[in-house]
């Protein structure tokens, strides 16, 4: 290397070192600036830890559950608080293997949330061994493999939630001691024990398997969900038995604290006997979901009583047989007291009734599920059984296989706003066969379309214009086209008969 080249290299190194030093100083200044000027500077570390905990929880439904870690790169203060909060690192649900050991180290002695399966067996094995030695660290546990279950024989004093797959429960499971266990999810076709001391404080049970409805641990339940191919256990015969409405009602009588009930009734369920006179009164019951497909199963609504229903989902209307849903509607009308049922959402498989809050938000209160769009007369019949429902807003949600050919509830005189939407850009056929002289929705003031393609059928915009023109001219109709496809000349033409906006 020549002298000139050597000097040039030294000069480059000199400037590079100066630049790197300046960049390092800038990073430090930026970190200090973020720390000193942050609006969260005066928040206690405990509050920030709670906020980070909310980020961890919200990430459970994401494909990348650890994306909340980005918050630790905002400033040094946030990073220090997050790294020193063990509970933020104790959830091992869907964690990449490369993170497991570092997270376990950061979790220190915090209660653990574990999911043990064949997929996670290798990289979580050392944590599982630790949990076996220190079961007091278990807070939430999901087990779907028999070898893991067989080794869980020591008390778990802080276990609060347990999710069990298609496995057998050993007689000495958890040593019979789990005083804080409140939630049990049985996701496989398994048998719950007739009696178990580790279930004595259970408040929430979700099961798809065999359940002993008369077990003493059912008495403290506030939430019961029986779905899938669940069946009842007959203690006398030691075998699963046919479910009847009587069986269910007798079991519910022993659950006085029940607030939420979710039942999928078997096809062969037997109706309640005529000798049953006294109804079952569940004072706290407010959230009910019952799925059925026979008139015999629907009779369960005749025997239930509560103080106040807040939400009801009834799935039992098929073949436009309105008698199937009548018991559920009567139950709802008897025990719903909050009013405000002014929003209807009509979809392919469900009719939803919403309560409109004072601030404009609507809340689902009643859902009636069915196989396919109802015939207009059937839909009108269902709504007529709900006198507390006085709809002002009707939304019709379509899919790409079911373009709208007829209006829903066209004779309803209380509907002031009509919304027609779809998840696809669908042509609108309803105005092709509509007789404008009948003037559906006489009180209509606002008409909104979303994802409707007016360009597929050349005359659709013209038919809509004629339909609007034929209405009573007492007030100008507000027409909103939200994410719709429409030609400019058609848009201008509609402005002649309505106050049109293109959102």
Tab-separated table of C-alpha atoms in Angstrom:
chain	number	residue	atom	x	y	z
A	1	UNK	CA	0.000	0.000	0.000
A	2	UNK	CA	1.406	3.422	-0.956
A	3	UNK	CA	1.804	6.312	1.489
A	4	UNK	CA	-1.055	8.197	-0.129
A	5	UNK	CA	-3.328	5.161	0.109
A	6	UNK	CA	-2.410	4.682	3.759
A	7	UNK	CA	-3.229	8.296	4.590
A	8	UNK	CA	-6.527	8.018	2.698
A	9	UNK	CA	-7.444	4.908	4.696
A	10	UNK	CA	-6.616	6.642	7.974
A	11	UNK	CA	-8.770	9.599	6.961
A	12	UNK	CA	-11.704	7.315	6.111
A	13	UNK	CA	-11.368	5.556	9.453
A	14	UNK	CA	-11.206	8.895	11.251
A	15	UNK	CA	-14.425	10.144	9.689
A	16	UNK	CA	-16.159	6.789	10.076
A	17	UNK	CA	-15.322	6.774	13.769
A	18	UNK	CA	-16.567	10.353	14.143
A	19	UNK	CA	-19.809	9.481	12.307
A	20	UNK	CA	-20.365	6.372	14.424
A	21	UNK	CA	-19.758	8.371	17.584
A	22	UNK	CA	-22.256	11.010	16.463
A	23	UNK	CA	-24.827	8.356	15.591
A	24	UNK	CA	-24.367	6.720	18.984
A	25	UNK	CA	-24.769	10.084	20.696
A	26	UNK	CA	-27.884	10.782	18.593
A	27	UNK	CA	-29.375	7.457	19.660
A	28	UNK	CA	-28.726	8.270	23.292
A	29	UNK	CA	-30.230	11.741	22.862
A	30	UNK	CA	-33.282	10.255	21.122
A	31	UNK	CA	-33.772	7.757	23.934
A	32	UNK	CA	-33.391	10.485	26.529
A	33	UNK	CA	-35.762	12.729	24.580
A	34	UNK	CA	-38.390	9.952	24.422
A	35	UNK	CA	-38.016	9.317	28.137
A	36	UNK	CA	-38.107	12.987	29.225
A	37	UNK	CA	-40.827	14.228	26.853
A	38	UNK	CA	-43.158	11.232	26.870
A	39	UNK	CA	-46.696	11.889	28.075
A	40	UNK	CA	-46.447	8.609	29.974
A	41	UNK	CA	-43.388	9.765	31.922
A	42	UNK	CA	-45.320	10.343	35.128
A	43	UNK	CA	-47.338	7.130	34.959
A	44	UNK	CA	-46.396	4.681	37.710
A	45	UNK	CA	-44.610	1.545	36.557
A	46	UNK	CA	-47.555	-0.511	37.805
A	47	UNK	CA	-49.917	1.260	35.390
A	48	UNK	CA	-47.591	0.778	32.434
A	49	UNK	CA	-47.245	-2.897	33.356
A	50	UNK	CA	-51.040	-3.207	33.304
A	51	UNK	CA	-51.136	-1.585	29.862
A	52	UNK	CA	-48.458	-3.946	28.577
A	53	UNK	CA	-50.499	-6.798	30.031
A	54	UNK	CA	-53.467	-5.683	27.926
A	55	UNK	CA	-51.231	-5.789	24.847
A	56	UNK	CA	-50.193	-9.336	25.715
A	57	UNK	CA	-53.825	-10.385	26.122
A	58	UNK	CA	-54.947	-8.740	22.865
A	59	UNK	CA	-52.218	-10.615	21.005
A	60	UNK	CA	-53.732	-14.012	21.832
A	61	UNK	CA	-55.957	-13.866	18.746
A	62	UNK	CA	-53.128	-12.837	16.403
A	63	UNK	CA	-50.846	-14.981	14.278
A	64	UNK	CA	-47.900	-13.337	16.036
A	65	UNK	CA	-48.702	-13.370	19.779
A	66	UNK	CA	-45.375	-11.754	20.721
A	67	UNK	CA	-45.815	-8.682	18.537
A	68	UNK	CA	-46.526	-6.683	21.711
A	69	UNK	CA	-42.730	-6.773	22.297
A	70	UNK	CA	-42.490	-3.835	19.881
A	71	UNK	CA	-43.586	-1.686	22.828
A	72	UNK	CA	-40.293	-2.481	24.568
A	73	UNK	CA	-38.397	-0.675	21.799
A	74	UNK	CA	-40.133	2.676	22.297
A	75	UNK	CA	-37.832	3.915	25.035
A	76	UNK	CA	-35.479	2.645	27.706
A	77	UNK	CA	-38.017	3.216	30.478
A	78	UNK	CA	-40.660	1.087	28.807
A	79	UNK	CA	-38.139	-1.633	28.090
A	80	UNK	CA	-36.918	-1.715	31.681
A	81	UNK	CA	-40.450	-1.912	33.054
A	82	UNK	CA	-41.443	-4.690	30.633
A	83	UNK	CA	-38.315	-6.760	31.244
A	84	UNK	CA	-38.778	-6.515	34.997
A	85	UNK	CA	-42.451	-7.549	35.017
A	86	UNK	CA	-42.471	-11.394	35.225
A	87	UNK	CA	-46.167	-11.816	34.432
A	88	UNK	CA	-45.631	-10.438	30.922
A	89	UNK	CA	-43.387	-13.388	30.093
A	90	UNK	CA	-45.369	-16.225	31.644
A	91	UNK	CA	-47.749	-17.046	28.768
A	92	UNK	CA	-46.375	-19.880	26.624
A	93	UNK	CA	-49.327	-20.166	24.261
A	94	UNK	CA	-48.128	-20.399	20.631
A	95	UNK	CA	-44.610	-19.194	21.455
A	96	UNK	CA	-41.808	-19.882	18.980
A	97	UNK	CA	-39.287	-22.398	20.378
A	98	UNK	CA	-36.400	-19.909	20.169
A	99	UNK	CA	-38.163	-17.652	22.688
A	100	UNK	CA	-39.097	-20.295	25.253
A	101	UNK	CA	-35.993	-20.372	27.454
A	102	UNK	CA	-35.548	-16.597	27.491
A	103	UNK	CA	-39.212	-16.071	28.383
A	104	UNK	CA	-39.040	-18.693	31.106
A	105	UNK	CA	-36.036	-16.920	32.600
A	106	UNK	CA	-37.855	-13.567	32.526
A	107	UNK	CA	-41.016	-15.071	34.040
A	108	UNK	CA	-39.103	-15.695	37.297
A	109	UNK	CA	-41.719	-17.062	39.738
A	110	UNK	CA	-44.846	-15.743	37.973
A	111	UNK	CA	-47.837	-18.088	37.471
A	112	UNK	CA	-47.498	-19.945	34.158
A	113	UNK	CA	-49.903	-20.310	31.238
A	114	UNK	CA	-49.067	-23.557	29.419
A	115	UNK	CA	-50.403	-25.461	26.430
A	116	UNK	CA	-49.086	-29.031	26.405
A	117	UNK	CA	-49.538	-31.013	23.191
A	118	UNK	CA	-47.490	-33.140	20.820
A	119	UNK	CA	-46.547	-30.012	18.867
A	120	UNK	CA	-45.171	-28.254	21.929
A	121	UNK	CA	-43.859	-31.312	23.794
A	122	UNK	CA	-40.217	-30.886	22.806
A	123	UNK	CA	-39.613	-27.188	23.375
A	124	UNK	CA	-41.828	-26.971	26.489
A	125	UNK	CA	-40.608	-30.205	28.057
A	126	UNK	CA	-38.274	-28.540	30.546
A	127	UNK	CA	-41.040	-26.122	31.643
A	128	UNK	CA	-43.428	-29.032	32.112
A	129	UNK	CA	-40.861	-30.792	34.288
A	130	UNK	CA	-40.499	-27.605	36.311
A	131	UNK	CA	-44.303	-27.371	36.680
A	132	UNK	CA	-44.431	-30.955	37.932
A	133	UNK	CA	-41.926	-30.043	40.630
A	134	UNK	CA	-43.572	-26.677	41.375
A	135	UNK	CA	-47.292	-27.061	40.513
A	136	UNK	CA	-48.037	-23.911	42.515
A	137	UNK	CA	-46.822	-21.987	39.443
A	138	UNK	CA	-49.624	-23.292	37.219
A	139	UNK	CA	-52.265	-20.629	36.510
A	140	UNK	CA	-53.754	-21.788	33.199
A	141	UNK	CA	-53.173	-25.193	31.655
A	142	UNK	CA	-54.220	-26.818	28.382
A	143	UNK	CA	-53.577	-30.558	28.074
A	144	UNK	CA	-54.407	-32.627	24.999
A	145	UNK	CA	-52.154	-35.675	25.413
A	146	UNK	CA	-52.587	-38.567	27.830
A	147	UNK	CA	-48.925	-38.853	28.972
A	148	UNK	CA	-49.070	-35.341	30.387
A	149	UNK	CA	-52.339	-35.988	32.238
A	150	UNK	CA	-51.034	-39.108	33.960
A	151	UNK	CA	-48.213	-37.141	35.607
A	152	UNK	CA	-50.349	-34.269	36.935
A	153	UNK	CA	-50.930	-35.776	40.365
A	154	UNK	CA	-49.832	-33.019	42.757
A	155	UNK	CA	-52.053	-30.190	44.102
A	156	UNK	CA	-52.244	-27.033	41.988
A	157	UNK	CA	-53.253	-24.345	44.503
A	158	UNK	CA	-53.223	-21.436	42.033
A	159	UNK	CA	-54.614	-23.123	38.917
A	160	UNK	CA	-57.591	-21.042	37.741
A	161	UNK	CA	-58.320	-22.377	34.228
A	162	UNK	CA	-58.000	-25.876	32.753
A	163	UNK	CA	-58.539	-26.951	29.136
A	164	UNK	CA	-58.593	-30.708	28.536
A	165	UNK	CA	-58.605	-32.449	25.161
A	166	UNK	CA	-59.661	-35.999	24.323
A	167	UNK	CA	-57.930	-37.634	27.296
A	168	UNK	CA	-58.797	-39.721	30.338
A	169	UNK	CA	-58.703	-38.083	33.751
A	170	UNK	CA	-56.675	-40.152	36.247
A	171	UNK	CA	-58.246	-40.800	39.674
A	172	UNK	CA	-55.472	-38.886	41.456
A	173	UNK	CA	-55.551	-35.909	39.076
A	174	UNK	CA	-54.069	-32.805	40.764
A	175	UNK	CA	-54.076	-34.722	44.016
A	176	UNK	CA	-57.736	-33.783	44.232
A	177	UNK	CA	-56.762	-30.206	45.160
A	178	UNK	CA	-57.316	-27.136	42.963
A	179	UNK	CA	-59.108	-24.602	45.199
A	180	UNK	CA	-58.870	-21.708	42.726
A	181	UNK	CA	-59.980	-23.623	39.635
A	182	UNK	CA	-62.948	-21.720	38.204
A	183	UNK	CA	-62.996	-22.559	34.468
A	184	UNK	CA	-62.967	-26.006	32.859
A	185	UNK	CA	-63.059	-26.511	29.075
A	186	UNK	CA	-63.470	-30.084	27.845
A	187	UNK	CA	-62.858	-29.951	24.112
A	188	UNK	CA	-62.788	-33.697	23.431
A	189	UNK	CA	-65.178	-36.620	23.732
A	190	UNK	CA	-64.225	-37.365	27.317
A	191	UNK	CA	-65.958	-38.306	30.566
A	192	UNK	CA	-65.974	-35.911	33.471
A	193	UNK	CA	-65.834	-37.759	36.791
A	194	UNK	CA	-69.191	-38.079	38.618
A	195	UNK	CA	-67.599	-36.406	41.626
A	196	UNK	CA	-64.211	-34.730	42.035
A	197	UNK	CA	-62.918	-32.606	44.888
A	198	UNK	CA	-60.690	-30.613	42.527
A	199	UNK	CA	-63.870	-29.321	40.835
A	200	UNK	CA	-65.650	-28.189	43.988
A	201	UNK	CA	-65.188	-24.455	43.286
A	202	UNK	CA	-65.896	-24.596	39.557
A	203	UNK	CA	-67.979	-21.695	38.176
A	204	UNK	CA	-67.652	-22.141	34.387
A	205	UNK	CA	-67.978	-25.437	32.498
A	206	UNK	CA	-67.728	-25.888	28.721
A	207	UNK	CA	-68.011	-29.502	27.598
A	208	UNK	CA	-68.387	-31.529	24.413
A	209	UNK	CA	-68.289	-34.909	26.155
A	210	UNK	CA	-70.119	-36.901	28.820
A	211	UNK	CA	-71.371	-34.840	31.765
A	212	UNK	CA	-72.906	-35.879	35.061
A	213	UNK	CA	-75.577	-33.193	35.348
A	214	UNK	CA	-76.340	-34.157	38.945
A	215	UNK	CA	-72.750	-33.846	40.198
A	216	UNK	CA	-72.398	-31.711	43.306
A	217	UNK	CA	-69.741	-29.505	41.687
A	218	UNK	CA	-72.388	-28.242	39.229
A	219	UNK	CA	-74.138	-26.319	42.011
A	220	UNK	CA	-71.753	-23.339	41.930
A	221	UNK	CA	-71.774	-22.841	38.174
A	222	UNK	CA	-72.458	-19.370	36.818
A	223	UNK	CA	-71.818	-20.430	33.201
A	224	UNK	CA	-72.660	-23.742	31.502
A	225	UNK	CA	-72.016	-24.606	27.850
A	226	UNK	CA	-72.815	-28.072	26.484
A	227	UNK	CA	-72.118	-28.485	22.778
A	228	UNK	CA	-70.964	-30.887	20.106
A	229	UNK	CA	-71.899	-34.499	20.857
A	230	UNK	CA	-72.290	-34.039	24.586
A	231	UNK	CA	-74.350	-36.546	26.517
A	232	UNK	CA	-75.636	-37.026	30.049
A	233	UNK	CA	-74.298	-39.610	32.484
A	234	UNK	CA	-76.642	-41.866	34.409
A	235	UNK	CA	-75.091	-42.483	37.827
A	236	UNK	CA	-77.385	-45.447	38.516
A	237	UNK	CA	-76.436	-47.461	35.434
A	238	UNK	CA	-72.940	-46.082	35.027
A	239	UNK	CA	-73.648	-45.390	31.354
A	240	UNK	CA	-74.473	-42.384	29.156
A	241	UNK	CA	-78.228	-41.881	28.927
A	242	UNK	CA	-80.689	-40.242	26.572
A	243	UNK	CA	-81.145	-36.558	27.299
A	244	UNK	CA	-84.630	-35.276	28.060
A	245	UNK	CA	-85.959	-31.825	28.817
A	246	UNK	CA	-86.889	-33.181	32.252
A	247	UNK	CA	-83.283	-34.227	32.858
A	248	UNK	CA	-82.023	-30.780	31.953
A	249	UNK	CA	-84.601	-28.937	34.016
A	250	UNK	CA	-83.878	-31.079	37.073
A	251	UNK	CA	-80.178	-30.338	36.670
A	252	UNK	CA	-80.777	-26.610	36.240
A	253	UNK	CA	-82.752	-26.543	39.479
A	254	UNK	CA	-79.476	-27.354	41.234
A	255	UNK	CA	-77.629	-24.442	39.596
A	256	UNK	CA	-79.159	-21.402	41.346
A	257	UNK	CA	-76.212	-19.109	40.505
A	258	UNK	CA	-76.354	-19.703	36.750
A	259	UNK	CA	-76.000	-16.527	34.658
A	260	UNK	CA	-75.127	-17.922	31.219
A	261	UNK	CA	-76.600	-21.057	29.619
A	262	UNK	CA	-75.550	-22.435	26.221
A	263	UNK	CA	-77.121	-25.739	25.125
A	264	UNK	CA	-77.003	-27.772	21.942
A	265	UNK	CA	-79.952	-30.122	22.377
A	266	UNK	CA	-79.687	-33.600	20.793
A	267	UNK	CA	-82.012	-34.510	17.924
A	268	UNK	CA	-83.727	-37.209	19.988
A	269	UNK	CA	-84.309	-35.108	23.093
A	270	UNK	CA	-87.529	-35.952	24.921
A	271	UNK	CA	-89.937	-33.192	25.883
A	272	UNK	CA	-90.832	-32.430	29.483
A	273	UNK	CA	-93.428	-34.674	31.046
A	274	UNK	CA	-96.926	-33.347	31.566
A	275	UNK	CA	-96.585	-34.020	35.285
A	276	UNK	CA	-93.977	-31.270	35.619
A	277	UNK	CA	-95.903	-28.309	36.981
A	278	UNK	CA	-93.421	-25.987	38.697
A	279	UNK	CA	-91.119	-24.017	36.361
A	280	UNK	CA	-87.400	-23.711	37.024
A	281	UNK	CA	-86.611	-20.259	38.396
A	282	UNK	CA	-83.033	-19.082	37.817
A	283	UNK	CA	-82.867	-15.610	39.287
A	284	UNK	CA	-79.509	-14.609	37.781
A	285	UNK	CA	-79.911	-16.125	34.313
A	286	UNK	CA	-79.479	-13.370	31.713
A	287	UNK	CA	-77.611	-14.863	28.726
A	288	UNK	CA	-79.227	-17.868	27.008
A	289	UNK	CA	-78.288	-19.787	23.855
A	290	UNK	CA	-80.306	-22.890	22.976
A	291	UNK	CA	-79.873	-24.738	19.674
A	292	UNK	CA	-82.588	-27.245	18.763
A	293	UNK	CA	-84.396	-28.647	15.744
A	294	UNK	CA	-87.526	-30.302	17.152
A	295	UNK	CA	-90.722	-29.036	18.729
A	296	UNK	CA	-90.067	-31.346	21.692
A	297	UNK	CA	-86.791	-29.589	22.431
A	298	UNK	CA	-88.396	-26.153	22.100
A	299	UNK	CA	-90.630	-26.920	25.091
A	300	UNK	CA	-87.717	-26.190	27.422
A	301	UNK	CA	-88.588	-22.490	27.099
A	302	UNK	CA	-92.025	-23.169	28.620
A	303	UNK	CA	-90.391	-24.193	31.898
A	304	UNK	CA	-87.653	-21.561	32.356
A	305	UNK	CA	-88.100	-18.429	34.471
A	306	UNK	CA	-85.714	-15.595	35.264
A	307	UNK	CA	-85.808	-12.000	36.436
A	308	UNK	CA	-84.272	-10.344	33.411
A	309	UNK	CA	-82.962	-11.662	30.111
A	310	UNK	CA	-80.236	-9.596	28.445
A	311	UNK	CA	-79.402	-11.793	25.460
A	312	UNK	CA	-81.101	-14.759	23.809
A	313	UNK	CA	-79.896	-16.863	20.878
A	314	UNK	CA	-82.377	-19.444	19.628
A	315	UNK	CA	-81.509	-21.714	16.706
A	316	UNK	CA	-84.472	-23.853	15.818
A	317	UNK	CA	-86.343	-22.367	12.885
A	318	UNK	CA	-86.291	-24.648	9.844
A	319	UNK	CA	-88.548	-25.131	6.818
A	320	UNK	CA	-90.333	-21.868	7.710
A	321	UNK	CA	-92.105	-23.668	10.583
A	322	UNK	CA	-92.791	-20.663	12.761
A	323	UNK	CA	-94.166	-22.836	15.580
A	324	UNK	CA	-90.606	-24.013	16.231
A	325	UNK	CA	-89.508	-20.596	17.407
A	326	UNK	CA	-92.675	-19.412	19.138
A	327	UNK	CA	-91.719	-20.695	22.648
A	328	UNK	CA	-88.391	-18.846	22.452
A	329	UNK	CA	-90.087	-15.614	21.349
A	330	UNK	CA	-92.590	-15.833	24.196
A	331	UNK	CA	-89.803	-16.439	26.681
A	332	UNK	CA	-87.951	-13.395	25.376
A	333	UNK	CA	-91.011	-11.151	25.449
A	334	UNK	CA	-91.778	-12.184	29.025
A	335	UNK	CA	-88.351	-11.599	30.518
A	336	UNK	CA	-86.766	-8.844	28.416
A	337	UNK	CA	-87.380	-5.445	30.039
A	338	UNK	CA	-84.820	-2.972	28.643
A	339	UNK	CA	-86.654	-1.724	25.531
A	340	UNK	CA	-84.915	0.086	22.680
A	341	UNK	CA	-85.308	-2.752	20.167
A	342	UNK	CA	-85.198	-0.592	17.053
A	343	UNK	CA	-82.504	-2.222	14.899
A	344	UNK	CA	-83.030	-5.368	12.788
A	345	UNK	CA	-80.261	-7.179	10.913
A	346	UNK	CA	-81.552	-9.722	8.402
A	347	UNK	CA	-78.913	-12.185	7.168
A	348	UNK	CA	-78.862	-15.444	5.269
A	349	UNK	CA	-78.828	-17.619	8.395
A	350	UNK	CA	-80.049	-15.336	11.162
A	351	UNK	CA	-82.329	-12.500	12.168
A	352	UNK	CA	-80.725	-10.241	14.743
A	353	UNK	CA	-82.570	-7.799	16.980
A	354	UNK	CA	-80.403	-5.045	18.453
A	355	UNK	CA	-80.989	-2.474	21.149
A	356	UNK	CA	-79.986	1.038	20.129
A	357	UNK	CA	-78.095	2.790	22.919
A	358	UNK	CA	-78.476	6.487	23.637
A	359	UNK	CA	-75.113	7.217	21.988
A	360	UNK	CA	-76.024	5.456	18.723
A	361	UNK	CA	-74.236	2.139	19.225
A	362	UNK	CA	-76.396	-0.969	18.849
A	363	UNK	CA	-76.078	-4.125	20.955
A	364	UNK	CA	-77.219	-7.625	19.986
A	365	UNK	CA	-80.063	-8.764	22.238
A	366	UNK	CA	-81.901	-11.470	20.286
A	367	UNK	CA	-80.716	-13.777	17.499
A	368	UNK	CA	-82.950	-16.282	15.730
A	369	UNK	CA	-81.000	-18.678	13.536
A	370	UNK	CA	-82.329	-20.662	10.573
A	371	UNK	CA	-81.031	-22.633	7.598
A	372	UNK	CA	-81.684	-20.160	4.780
A	373	UNK	CA	-83.285	-16.771	4.072
A	374	UNK	CA	-86.858	-16.848	5.358
A	375	UNK	CA	-89.925	-16.457	3.207
A	376	UNK	CA	-91.288	-12.887	3.573
A	377	UNK	CA	-94.413	-14.130	5.361
A	378	UNK	CA	-92.334	-16.187	7.826
A	379	UNK	CA	-90.086	-13.241	8.612
A	380	UNK	CA	-93.112	-11.023	9.182
A	381	UNK	CA	-94.600	-13.717	11.418
A	382	UNK	CA	-91.477	-13.882	13.578
A	383	UNK	CA	-91.376	-10.100	14.012
A	384	UNK	CA	-95.089	-10.069	14.881
A	385	UNK	CA	-94.295	-12.364	17.833
A	386	UNK	CA	-91.949	-9.689	19.183
A	387	UNK	CA	-94.173	-6.715	20.066
A	388	UNK	CA	-91.325	-5.130	22.045
A	389	UNK	CA	-89.431	-4.783	18.754
A	390	UNK	CA	-90.362	-1.573	16.928
A	391	UNK	CA	-87.763	-1.423	14.144
A	392	UNK	CA	-86.565	1.950	12.917
A	393	UNK	CA	-83.449	0.615	11.162
A	394	UNK	CA	-83.463	-2.479	8.956
A	395	UNK	CA	-80.213	-3.833	7.551
A	396	UNK	CA	-80.226	-6.628	4.989
A	397	UNK	CA	-76.886	-8.377	4.610
A	398	UNK	CA	-76.422	-10.431	1.448
A	399	UNK	CA	-73.828	-12.872	0.200
A	400	UNK	CA	-72.648	-13.517	-3.339
A	401	UNK	CA	-74.950	-16.541	-3.734
A	402	UNK	CA	-78.114	-14.814	-2.596
A	403	UNK	CA	-78.781	-11.494	-4.330
A	404	UNK	CA	-81.827	-9.720	-2.984
A	405	UNK	CA	-85.008	-10.394	-4.974
A	406	UNK	CA	-87.595	-9.138	-2.472
A	407	UNK	CA	-87.794	-6.623	0.314
A	408	UNK	CA	-87.902	-7.804	3.921
A	409	UNK	CA	-90.815	-6.432	5.971
A	410	UNK	CA	-91.911	-4.002	3.211
A	411	UNK	CA	-95.159	-3.128	4.997
A	412	UNK	CA	-93.462	-2.113	8.250
A	413	UNK	CA	-94.486	1.490	8.853
A	414	UNK	CA	-91.887	2.252	11.539
A	415	UNK	CA	-88.740	1.677	9.470
A	416	UNK	CA	-87.029	5.002	8.761
A	417	UNK	CA	-83.652	3.728	7.581
A	418	UNK	CA	-82.923	0.838	5.210
A	419	UNK	CA	-79.402	-0.539	4.725
A	420	UNK	CA	-78.553	-3.109	2.058
A	421	UNK	CA	-75.021	-4.479	2.173
A	422	UNK	CA	-72.918	-7.370	0.945
A	423	UNK	CA	-69.377	-8.620	1.363
A	424	UNK	CA	-69.012	-8.714	-2.411
A	425	UNK	CA	-69.855	-6.235	-5.155
A	426	UNK	CA	-73.205	-7.749	-6.054
A	427	UNK	CA	-75.832	-6.616	-8.579
A	428	UNK	CA	-79.094	-5.424	-7.059
A	429	UNK	CA	-82.192	-7.155	-8.428
A	430	UNK	CA	-84.837	-6.050	-5.981
A	431	UNK	CA	-86.033	-3.054	-8.000
A	432	UNK	CA	-86.496	-5.101	-11.178
A	433	UNK	CA	-89.619	-6.798	-9.808
A	434	UNK	CA	-90.702	-4.158	-7.342
A	435	UNK	CA	-94.077	-2.568	-7.901
A	436	UNK	CA	-93.397	1.050	-7.060
A	437	UNK	CA	-97.088	1.700	-6.424
A	438	UNK	CA	-96.929	-0.375	-3.244
A	439	UNK	CA	-94.342	2.031	-1.759
A	440	UNK	CA	-92.487	-0.228	0.699
A	441	UNK	CA	-91.456	1.373	3.969
A	442	UNK	CA	-93.815	4.359	4.000
A	443	UNK	CA	-91.761	6.122	6.710
A	444	UNK	CA	-88.406	5.685	4.952
A	445	UNK	CA	-86.060	8.666	5.212
A	446	UNK	CA	-82.637	7.170	4.561
A	447	UNK	CA	-81.522	4.466	2.123
A	448	UNK	CA	-77.960	3.132	2.219
A	449	UNK	CA	-76.230	0.658	-0.096
A	450	UNK	CA	-72.819	-0.881	0.503
A	451	UNK	CA	-70.742	-2.925	-1.972
A	452	UNK	CA	-73.553	-2.921	-4.554
A	453	UNK	CA	-72.600	-2.966	-8.237
A	454	UNK	CA	-74.985	-0.756	-10.225
A	455	UNK	CA	-72.875	-1.231	-13.370
A	456	UNK	CA	-73.658	-4.960	-13.814
A	457	UNK	CA	-77.282	-4.342	-14.723
A	458	UNK	CA	-77.577	-1.218	-16.914
A	459	UNK	CA	-81.131	-0.401	-15.859
A	460	UNK	CA	-80.661	-0.901	-12.087
A	461	UNK	CA	-79.912	2.761	-11.349
A	462	UNK	CA	-82.880	3.860	-13.480
A	463	UNK	CA	-85.198	1.434	-11.672
A	464	UNK	CA	-83.965	2.777	-8.340
A	465	UNK	CA	-84.625	6.328	-9.535
A	466	UNK	CA	-88.189	5.476	-10.553
A	467	UNK	CA	-88.771	3.699	-7.250
A	468	UNK	CA	-87.660	6.783	-5.314
A	469	UNK	CA	-89.661	9.128	-7.560
A	470	UNK	CA	-92.872	7.173	-6.967
A	471	UNK	CA	-92.690	7.625	-3.200
A	472	UNK	CA	-94.519	10.320	-1.276
A	473	UNK	CA	-92.651	13.594	-1.869
A	474	UNK	CA	-93.133	14.770	1.734
A	475	UNK	CA	-89.391	14.769	2.387
A	476	UNK	CA	-86.254	14.309	0.322
A	477	UNK	CA	-84.843	10.818	0.702
A	478	UNK	CA	-81.214	10.606	1.792
A	479	UNK	CA	-79.386	8.092	-0.422
A	480	UNK	CA	-75.918	6.869	0.607
A	481	UNK	CA	-73.760	4.805	-1.761
A	482	UNK	CA	-70.945	3.337	0.301
A	483	UNK	CA	-68.192	1.595	-1.690
A	484	UNK	CA	-70.575	1.049	-4.597
A	485	UNK	CA	-69.814	0.867	-8.326
A	486	UNK	CA	-71.951	3.292	-10.335
A	487	UNK	CA	-71.552	5.227	-13.585
A	488	UNK	CA	-71.152	8.998	-13.265
A	489	UNK	CA	-74.235	9.692	-15.381
A	490	UNK	CA	-76.330	7.378	-13.184
A	491	UNK	CA	-75.041	9.070	-10.054
A	492	UNK	CA	-76.018	12.468	-11.482
A	493	UNK	CA	-79.437	11.134	-12.454
A	494	UNK	CA	-80.135	9.885	-8.918
A	495	UNK	CA	-79.289	13.329	-7.560
A	496	UNK	CA	-82.455	14.597	-9.247
A	497	UNK	CA	-84.671	12.606	-6.858
A	498	UNK	CA	-82.600	12.192	-3.689
A	499	UNK	CA	-79.858	13.748	-1.605
A	500	UNK	CA	-77.078	11.430	-2.774
A	501	UNK	CA	-73.667	10.990	-1.196
A	502	UNK	CA	-70.903	8.619	-2.284
A	503	UNK	CA	-68.958	7.472	0.779
